[in-house]
Amino acid sequence: MDDDLEQMSRERLIAEVKTLRLGIREHRDSTGHDLCWHHPALWSLLPEKSDPLPLVPDWPQFMRGCIRYRQSLDEQAPDAPRTDRPFAE
């Protein structure tokens, strides 16, 4: 799957790593409601071009997942700053 890496020059590999790091940082640094969005730009960094349609849960299951995700933030990042800023469309 990653055979293309074997053919890349050192300079091309460094450029590839920088591109991947930028994509990871953009995703890592997303915050607030941006954490909830579909992220095809991150997947587009892979060499295999695929645009899979996500399996979208029904609303009750989706909301339970959102609540569980938010609870995991309390467990994993209890000292992270909180905000009551409303979602801006």
CSV table of C-alpha atoms in Angstrom, one decimal:
chain,number,residue,atom,x,y,z
A,1,MET,CA,0.0,0.0,0.0
A,2,ASP,CA,2.9,2.4,0.7
A,3,ASP,CA,5.1,1.2,-2.1
A,4,ASP,CA,5.3,4.7,-3.5
A,5,LEU,CA,7.5,5.7,-0.6
A,6,GLU,CA,10.2,3.4,-1.8
A,7,GLN,CA,10.5,5.4,-5.0
A,8,MET,CA,10.7,8.9,-3.4
A,9,SER,CA,13.9,10.9,-3.1
A,10,ARG,CA,15.0,12.1,0.3
A,11,GLU,CA,13.7,15.6,-0.5
A,12,ARG,CA,10.3,14.3,-1.7
A,13,LEU,CA,10.0,12.2,1.5
A,14,ILE,CA,10.8,15.3,3.7
A,15,ALA,CA,8.2,17.3,1.8
A,16,GLU,CA,5.6,14.4,2.3
A,17,VAL,CA,6.3,14.3,6.0
A,18,LYS,CA,5.9,18.1,6.3
A,19,THR,CA,2.6,17.9,4.4
A,20,LEU,CA,1.4,15.1,6.7
A,21,ARG,CA,2.5,16.9,9.8
A,22,LEU,CA,0.6,20.0,8.7
A,23,GLY,CA,-2.6,18.0,8.2
A,24,ILE,CA,-2.2,16.3,11.6
A,25,ARG,CA,-1.6,19.7,13.3
A,26,GLU,CA,-4.6,21.3,11.7
A,27,HIS,CA,-6.7,18.4,12.9
A,28,ARG,CA,-5.1,18.4,16.4
A,29,ASP,CA,-5.5,22.1,16.8
A,30,SER,CA,-9.2,22.1,15.9
A,31,THR,CA,-11.3,22.9,18.9
A,32,GLY,CA,-14.9,23.6,19.9
A,33,HIS,CA,-17.5,22.6,17.4
A,34,ASP,CA,-14.8,22.1,14.7
A,35,LEU,CA,-14.1,18.8,16.4
A,36,CYS,CA,-17.5,17.5,15.3
A,37,TRP,CA,-17.1,17.9,11.6
A,38,HIS,CA,-16.4,15.3,8.8
A,39,HIS,CA,-12.7,15.7,7.9
A,40,PRO,CA,-12.1,14.5,4.2
A,41,ALA,CA,-9.2,17.0,3.9
A,42,LEU,CA,-7.3,14.9,6.4
A,43,TRP,CA,-8.0,11.7,4.5
A,44,SER,CA,-7.0,13.4,1.2
A,45,LEU,CA,-3.4,13.4,2.4
A,46,LEU,CA,-3.2,9.6,1.8
A,47,PRO,CA,-2.0,8.5,-1.7
A,48,GLU,CA,-5.0,6.2,-2.3
A,49,LYS,CA,-7.8,8.4,-3.5
A,50,SER,CA,-11.0,7.4,-1.9
A,51,ASP,CA,-14.0,9.3,-0.8
A,52,PRO,CA,-16.0,6.9,1.3
A,53,LEU,CA,-19.4,7.9,2.4
A,54,PRO,CA,-19.6,7.7,6.1
A,55,LEU,CA,-22.0,5.4,7.8
A,56,VAL,CA,-24.2,8.1,9.5
A,57,PRO,CA,-25.9,7.1,12.7
A,58,ASP,CA,-29.5,7.9,13.4
A,59,TRP,CA,-30.0,11.0,15.6
A,60,PRO,CA,-30.5,9.2,18.9
A,61,GLN,CA,-27.3,7.0,18.4
A,62,PHE,CA,-25.4,10.1,17.1
A,63,MET,CA,-26.4,12.2,20.1
A,64,ARG,CA,-25.3,9.4,22.5
A,65,GLY,CA,-22.0,9.3,20.7
A,66,CYS,CA,-21.6,13.1,21.1
A,67,ILE,CA,-22.4,12.9,24.7
A,68,ARG,CA,-19.9,10.0,25.2
A,69,TYR,CA,-17.2,12.0,23.3
A,70,ARG,CA,-17.8,15.0,25.5
A,71,GLN,CA,-17.7,12.8,28.7
A,72,SER,CA,-14.3,11.4,27.5
A,73,LEU,CA,-13.0,15.0,27.3
A,74,ASP,CA,-13.9,15.4,31.0
A,75,GLU,CA,-12.0,12.2,31.8
A,76,GLN,CA,-9.0,12.8,29.5
A,77,ALA,CA,-8.7,16.6,29.7
A,78,PRO,CA,-10.3,17.6,33.0
A,79,ASP,CA,-8.3,20.8,33.2
A,80,ALA,CA,-8.9,22.0,29.7
A,81,PRO,CA,-10.6,25.4,29.5
A,82,ARG,CA,-14.4,25.4,29.1
A,83,THR,CA,-16.6,27.7,27.1
A,84,ASP,CA,-20.3,28.5,26.9
A,85,ARG,CA,-19.9,30.2,23.5
A,86,PRO,CA,-22.8,29.1,21.3
A,87,PHE,CA,-22.4,27.3,18.0
A,88,ALA,CA,-22.1,29.9,15.2
A,89,GLU,CA,-23.4,28.8,11.9
